[in-house]
Amino acid sequence: MIRNMIRHYPSCCVLDAESQQPIAWVLIYPSCAMGMLYTLQEHRGQGLAKALVSSMSRRLYAQGYPVYCFIEEENTLSYSLFTNLGFTEDPQYRAAWFDFNSL
């Protein structure tokens, strides 16, 4: 799934200057929602996630796509990041998770 997302949908990452390996990234789901935002532990606190979300938001908007994401309620760091960047919560979209129980 992740390889497919990287191959077929917009993505953005920050590479380590020395190793040229990704240290932070954001991907786009087939639904156009931003997701899988992640920064390696040793590189946190540098504003990389903020830069990635800002860059990806501008890119999606410029191409005419909706700019949105889904954040789990307990993910307070992501919620804070996105609200600080001007995103607002849409109460129409409340997620429900269902687990499969074999019959």
GROMACS .gro file of N, CA and C in nm:
model
  309
    1MET      N    1   0.081  -0.118   0.000
    1MET     CA    2   0.000   0.000   0.000
    1MET      C    3   0.087   0.127   0.000
    2ILE      N    4   0.187   0.132   0.086
    2ILE     CA    5   0.270   0.252   0.095
    2ILE      C    6   0.348   0.274  -0.035
    3ARG      N    7   0.405   0.170  -0.089
    3ARG     CA    8   0.477   0.184  -0.216
    3ARG      C    9   0.384   0.233  -0.326
    4ASN      N   10   0.262   0.181  -0.328
    4ASN     CA   11   0.163   0.223  -0.426
    4ASN      C   12   0.130   0.371  -0.409
    5MET      N   13   0.115   0.416  -0.285
    5MET     CA   14   0.086   0.557  -0.259
    5MET      C   15   0.200   0.645  -0.308
    6ILE      N   16   0.323   0.606  -0.279
    6ILE     CA   17   0.439   0.685  -0.322
    6ILE      C   18   0.449   0.687  -0.474
    7ARG      N   19   0.422   0.574  -0.535
    7ARG     CA   20   0.436   0.561  -0.681
    7ARG      C   21   0.328   0.639  -0.757
    8HIS      N   22   0.203   0.641  -0.703
    8HIS     CA   23   0.091   0.692  -0.781
    8HIS      C   24   0.030   0.823  -0.731
    9TYR      N   25   0.069   0.869  -0.615
    9TYR     CA   26   0.008   0.989  -0.559
    9TYR      C   27   0.117   1.084  -0.511
   10PRO      N   28   0.083   1.211  -0.495
   10PRO     CA   29   0.185   1.306  -0.446
   10PRO      C   30   0.240   1.263  -0.311
   11SER      N   31   0.367   1.288  -0.291
   11SER     CA   32   0.431   1.265  -0.162
   11SER      C   33   0.542   1.368  -0.147
   12CYS      N   34   0.588   1.383  -0.026
   12CYS     CA   35   0.691   1.482   0.001
   12CYS      C   36   0.775   1.430   0.116
   13CYS      N   37   0.907   1.448   0.108
   13CYS     CA   38   0.992   1.404   0.217
   13CYS      C   39   1.110   1.498   0.234
   14VAL      N   40   1.173   1.488   0.349
   14VAL     CA   41   1.296   1.559   0.378
   14VAL      C   42   1.405   1.454   0.388
   15LEU      N   43   1.514   1.476   0.316
   15LEU     CA   44   1.626   1.382   0.317
   15LEU      C   45   1.736   1.430   0.410
   16ASP      N   46   1.801   1.335   0.475
   16ASP     CA   47   1.917   1.365   0.557
   16ASP      C   48   2.029   1.414   0.465
   17ALA      N   49   2.096   1.522   0.505
   17ALA     CA   50   2.199   1.583   0.421
   17ALA      C   51   2.314   1.487   0.391
   18GLU      N   52   2.350   1.404   0.486
   18GLU     CA   53   2.464   1.313   0.466
   18GLU      C   54   2.424   1.182   0.398
   19SER      N   55   2.325   1.114   0.455
   19SER     CA   56   2.290   0.981   0.405
   19SER      C   57   2.195   0.984   0.286
   20GLN      N   58   2.128   1.098   0.264
   20GLN     CA   59   2.027   1.111   0.159
   20GLN      C   60   1.909   1.015   0.180
   21GLN      N   61   1.888   0.973   0.304
   21GLN     CA   62   1.775   0.888   0.340
   21GLN      C   63   1.662   0.976   0.395
   22PRO      N   64   1.535   0.936   0.373
   22PRO     CA   65   1.424   1.015   0.426
   22PRO      C   66   1.427   1.019   0.579
   23ILE      N   67   1.406   1.139   0.634
   23ILE     CA   68   1.398   1.154   0.780
   23ILE      C   69   1.260   1.204   0.823
   24ALA      N   70   1.182   1.254   0.728
   24ALA     CA   71   1.045   1.297   0.755
   24ALA      C   72   0.968   1.290   0.623
   25TRP      N   73   0.837   1.260   0.632
   25TRP     CA   74   0.759   1.246   0.509
   25TRP      C   75   0.611   1.263   0.536
   26VAL      N   76   0.539   1.290   0.427
   26VAL     CA   77   0.393   1.292   0.427
   26VAL      C   78   0.349   1.232   0.294
   27LEU      N   79   0.246   1.150   0.298
   27LEU     CA   80   0.194   1.083   0.179
   27LEU      C   81   0.050   1.125   0.156
   28ILE      N   82   0.000   1.095   0.039
   28ILE     CA   83  -0.139   1.123   0.005
   28ILE      C   84  -0.210   0.990  -0.024
   29TYR      N   85  -0.326   0.972   0.042
   29TYR     CA   86  -0.408   0.854   0.019
   29TYR      C   87  -0.481   0.866  -0.114
   30PRO      N   88  -0.532   0.756  -0.168
   30PRO     CA   89  -0.610   0.763  -0.292
   30PRO      C   90  -0.730   0.858  -0.283
   31SER      N   91  -0.780   0.881  -0.164
   31SER     CA   92  -0.892   0.973  -0.144
   31SER      C   93  -0.849   1.120  -0.144
   32CYS      N   94  -0.721   1.146  -0.161
   32CYS     CA   95  -0.657   1.278  -0.160
   32CYS      C   96  -0.629   1.330  -0.019
   33ALA      N   97  -0.660   1.254   0.084
   33ALA     CA   98  -0.631   1.297   0.221
   33ALA      C   99  -0.482   1.285   0.250
   34MET      N  100  -0.428   1.385   0.320
   34MET     CA  101  -0.290   1.376   0.365
   34MET      C  102  -0.282   1.274   0.477
   35GLY      N  103  -0.173   1.202   0.484
   35GLY     CA  104  -0.158   1.105   0.591
   35GLY      C  105  -0.017   1.051   0.600
   36MET      N  106   0.000   0.963   0.694
   36MET     CA  107   0.128   0.899   0.721
   36MET      C  108   0.238   1.001   0.744
   37LEU      N  109   0.203   1.114   0.802
   37LEU     CA  110   0.301   1.216   0.837
   37LEU      C  111   0.389   1.160   0.948
   38TYR      N  112   0.519   1.162   0.927
   38TYR     CA  113   0.610   1.104   1.026
   38TYR      C  114   0.747   1.169   1.017
   39THR      N  115   0.806   1.190   1.132
   39THR     CA  116   0.944   1.238   1.143
   39THR      C  117   1.020   1.142   1.233
   40LEU      N  118   1.137   1.097   1.190
   40LEU     CA  119   1.217   1.010   1.275
   40LEU      C  120   1.246   1.079   1.408
   41GLN      N  121   1.244   1.001   1.514
   41GLN     CA  122   1.258   1.051   1.650
   41GLN      C  123   1.374   1.150   1.666
   42GLU      N  124   1.490   1.116   1.614
   42GLU     CA  125   1.609   1.199   1.635
   42GLU      C  126   1.605   1.331   1.557
   43HIS      N  127   1.505   1.349   1.472
   43HIS     CA  128   1.495   1.473   1.394
   43HIS      C  129   1.372   1.556   1.431
   44ARG      N  130   1.302   1.517   1.536
   44ARG     CA  131   1.182   1.590   1.577
   44ARG      C  132   1.218   1.723   1.641
   45GLY      N  133   1.122   1.814   1.639
   45GLY     CA  134   1.141   1.945   1.701
   45GLY      C  135   1.211   2.046   1.612
   46GLN      N  136   1.227   2.014   1.485
   46GLN     CA  137   1.295   2.103   1.391
   46GLN      C  138   1.198   2.170   1.293
   47GLY      N  139   1.068   2.143   1.309
   47GLY     CA  140   0.969   2.202   1.219
   47GLY      C  141   0.955   2.131   1.086
   48LEU      N  142   1.007   2.008   1.077
   48LEU     CA  143   1.001   1.936   0.950
   48LEU      C  144   0.859   1.899   0.911
   49ALA      N  145   0.779   1.852   1.006
   49ALA     CA  146   0.640   1.816   0.977
   49ALA      C  147   0.562   1.939   0.932
   50LYS      N  148   0.584   2.049   0.998
   50LYS     CA  149   0.517   2.174   0.960
   50LYS      C  150   0.552   2.212   0.817
   51ALA      N  151   0.679   2.203   0.783
   51ALA     CA  152   0.723   2.236   0.647
   51ALA      C  153   0.663   2.141   0.544
   52LEU      N  154   0.657   2.013   0.577
   52LEU     CA  155   0.600   1.915   0.484
   52LEU      C  156   0.452   1.938   0.461
   53VAL      N  157   0.377   1.958   0.569
   53VAL     CA  158   0.233   1.980   0.556
   53VAL      C  159   0.206   2.110   0.479
   54SER      N  160   0.280   2.214   0.509
   54SER     CA  161   0.264   2.341   0.438
   54SER      C  162   0.292   2.325   0.289
   55SER      N  163   0.401   2.258   0.257
   55SER     CA  164   0.439   2.237   0.118
   55SER      C  165   0.335   2.152   0.045
   56MET      N  166   0.294   2.043   0.107
   56MET     CA  167   0.197   1.954   0.043
   56MET      C  168   0.062   2.023   0.028
   57SER      N  169   0.022   2.102   0.126
   57SER     CA  170  -0.105   2.175   0.118
   57SER      C  171  -0.105   2.271   0.000
   58ARG      N  172   0.002   2.346  -0.014
   58ARG     CA  173   0.012   2.440  -0.127
   58ARG      C  174   0.010   2.365  -0.261
   59ARG      N  175   0.079   2.254  -0.265
   59ARG     CA  176   0.086   2.175  -0.388
   59ARG      C  177  -0.051   2.120  -0.427
   60LEU      N  178  -0.122   2.062  -0.331
   60LEU     CA  179  -0.255   2.008  -0.359
   60LEU      C  180  -0.352   2.119  -0.400
   61TYR      N  181  -0.348   2.229  -0.326
   61TYR     CA  182  -0.437   2.342  -0.356
   61TYR      C  183  -0.411   2.396  -0.496
   62ALA      N  184  -0.285   2.412  -0.532
   62ALA     CA  185  -0.249   2.465  -0.664
   62ALA      C  186  -0.296   2.374  -0.777
   63GLN      N  187  -0.306   2.245  -0.748
   63GLN     CA  188  -0.350   2.148  -0.849
   63GLN      C  189  -0.501   2.127  -0.847
   64GLY      N  190  -0.571   2.202  -0.760
   64GLY     CA  191  -0.717   2.194  -0.756
   64GLY      C  192  -0.774   2.081  -0.671
   65TYR      N  193  -0.691   2.019  -0.589
   65TYR     CA  194  -0.738   1.911  -0.503
   65TYR      C  195  -0.783   1.966  -0.368
   66PRO      N  196  -0.874   1.895  -0.302
   66PRO     CA  197  -0.910   1.936  -0.166
   66PRO      C  198  -0.791   1.914  -0.073
   67VAL      N  199  -0.780   1.998   0.027
   67VAL     CA  200  -0.669   1.987   0.122
   67VAL      C  201  -0.728   1.949   0.257
   68TYR      N  202  -0.708   1.824   0.297
   68TYR     CA  203  -0.764   1.776   0.423
   68TYR      C  204  -0.688   1.654   0.471
   69CYS      N  205  -0.719   1.614   0.593
   69CYS     CA  206  -0.659   1.494   0.651
   69CYS      C  207  -0.756   1.437   0.753
   70PHE      N  208  -0.728   1.319   0.799
   70PHE     CA  209  -0.801   1.257   0.908
   70PHE      C  210  -0.701   1.234   1.021
   71ILE      N  211  -0.737   1.277   1.141
   71ILE     CA  212  -0.648   1.262   1.256
   71ILE      C  213  -0.723   1.188   1.366
   72GLU      N  214  -0.661   1.085   1.420
   72GLU     CA  215  -0.722   1.014   1.532
   72GLU      C  216  -0.726   1.105   1.653
   73GLU      N  217  -0.834   1.098   1.729
   73GLU     CA  218  -0.856   1.191   1.840
   73GLU      C  219  -0.742   1.193   1.941
   74GLU      N  220  -0.680   1.079   1.964
   74GLU     CA  221  -0.574   1.074   2.064
   74GLU      C  222  -0.439   1.127   2.012
   75ASN      N  223  -0.432   1.159   1.884
   75ASN     CA  224  -0.308   1.210   1.825
   75ASN      C  225  -0.303   1.362   1.842
   76THR      N  226  -0.276   1.404   1.965
   76THR     CA  227  -0.281   1.546   1.997
   76THR      C  228  -0.171   1.627   1.927
   77LEU      N  229  -0.056   1.566   1.902
   77LEU     CA  230   0.051   1.638   1.832
   77LEU      C  231   0.010   1.675   1.689
   78SER      N  232  -0.044   1.579   1.616
   78SER     CA  233  -0.089   1.608   1.480
   78SER      C  234  -0.204   1.707   1.480
   79TYR      N  235  -0.298   1.688   1.572
   79TYR     CA  236  -0.412   1.779   1.581
   79TYR      C  237  -0.363   1.922   1.603
   80SER      N  238  -0.271   1.939   1.693
   80SER     CA  239  -0.216   2.071   1.723
   80SER      C  240  -0.142   2.128   1.602
   81LEU      N  241  -0.062   2.047   1.536
   81LEU     CA  242   0.012   2.092   1.418
   81LEU      C  243  -0.084   2.144   1.311
   82PHE      N  244  -0.184   2.064   1.278
   82PHE     CA  245  -0.275   2.103   1.170
   82PHE      C  246  -0.360   2.224   1.208
   83THR      N  247  -0.406   2.231   1.332
   83THR     CA  248  -0.485   2.349   1.371
   83THR      C  249  -0.398   2.474   1.373
   84ASN      N  250  -0.272   2.461   1.415
   84ASN     CA  251  -0.181   2.577   1.412
   84ASN      C  252  -0.152   2.623   1.270
   85LEU      N  253  -0.166   2.535   1.174
   85LEU     CA  254  -0.147   2.571   1.033
   85LEU      C  255  -0.274   2.624   0.969
   86GLY      N  256  -0.383   2.633   1.047
   86GLY     CA  257  -0.507   2.691   0.996
   86GLY      C  258  -0.614   2.591   0.956
   87PHE      N  259  -0.588   2.462   0.972
   87PHE     CA  260  -0.690   2.363   0.943
   87PHE      C  261  -0.798   2.371   1.050
   88THR      N  262  -0.921   2.344   1.012
   88THR     CA  263  -1.031   2.344   1.108
   88THR      C  264  -1.099   2.208   1.106
   89GLU      N  265  -1.157   2.173   1.218
   89GLU     CA  266  -1.225   2.044   1.230
   89GLU      C  267  -1.363   2.054   1.168
   90ASP      N  268  -1.400   1.954   1.092
   90ASP     CA  269  -1.534   1.947   1.033
   90ASP      C  270  -1.612   1.841   1.110
   91PRO      N  271  -1.708   1.884   1.195
   91PRO     CA  272  -1.780   1.788   1.279
   91PRO      C  273  -1.867   1.690   1.201
   92GLN      N  274  -1.887   1.713   1.072
   92GLN     CA  275  -1.964   1.619   0.991
   92GLN      C  276  -1.890   1.486   0.974
   93TYR      N  277  -1.758   1.492   0.989
   93TYR     CA  278  -1.677   1.373   0.964
   93TYR      C  279  -1.623   1.318   1.095
   94ARG      N  280  -1.702   1.241   1.161
   94ARG     CA  281  -1.660   1.173   1.283
   94ARG      C  282  -1.639   1.027   1.246
   95ALA      N  283  -1.523   0.978   1.272
   95ALA     CA  284  -1.489   0.841   1.233
   95ALA      C  285  -1.543   0.739   1.332
   96ALA      N  286  -1.575   0.624   1.280
   96ALA     CA  287  -1.612   0.510   1.362
   96ALA      C  288  -1.528   0.392   1.314
   97TRP      N  289  -1.475   0.317   1.406
   97TRP     CA  290  -1.390   0.203   1.372
   97TRP      C  291  -1.462   0.076   1.409
   98PHE      N  292  -1.470  -0.017   1.317
   98PHE     CA  293  -1.536  -0.144   1.341
   98PHE      C  294  -1.434  -0.256   1.327
   99ASP      N  295  -1.427  -0.343   1.426
   99ASP     CA  296  -1.341  -0.460   1.418
   99ASP      C  297  -1.420  -0.576   1.362
  100PHE      N  298  -1.354  -0.657   1.284
  100PHE     CA  299  -1.417  -0.775   1.227
  100PHE      C  300  -1.422  -0.886   1.331
  101ASN      N  301  -1.537  -0.942   1.349
  101ASN     CA  302  -1.554  -1.058   1.436
  101ASN      C  303  -1.599  -1.174   1.349
  102SER      N  304  -1.523  -1.281   1.348
  102SER     CA  305  -1.560  -1.395   1.265
  102SER      C  306  -1.692  -1.453   1.313
  103LEU      N  307  -1.770  -1.496   1.220
  103LEU     CA  308  -1.904  -1.550   1.251
  103LEU      C  309  -1.899  -1.698   1.274
   0.00000   0.00000   0.00000
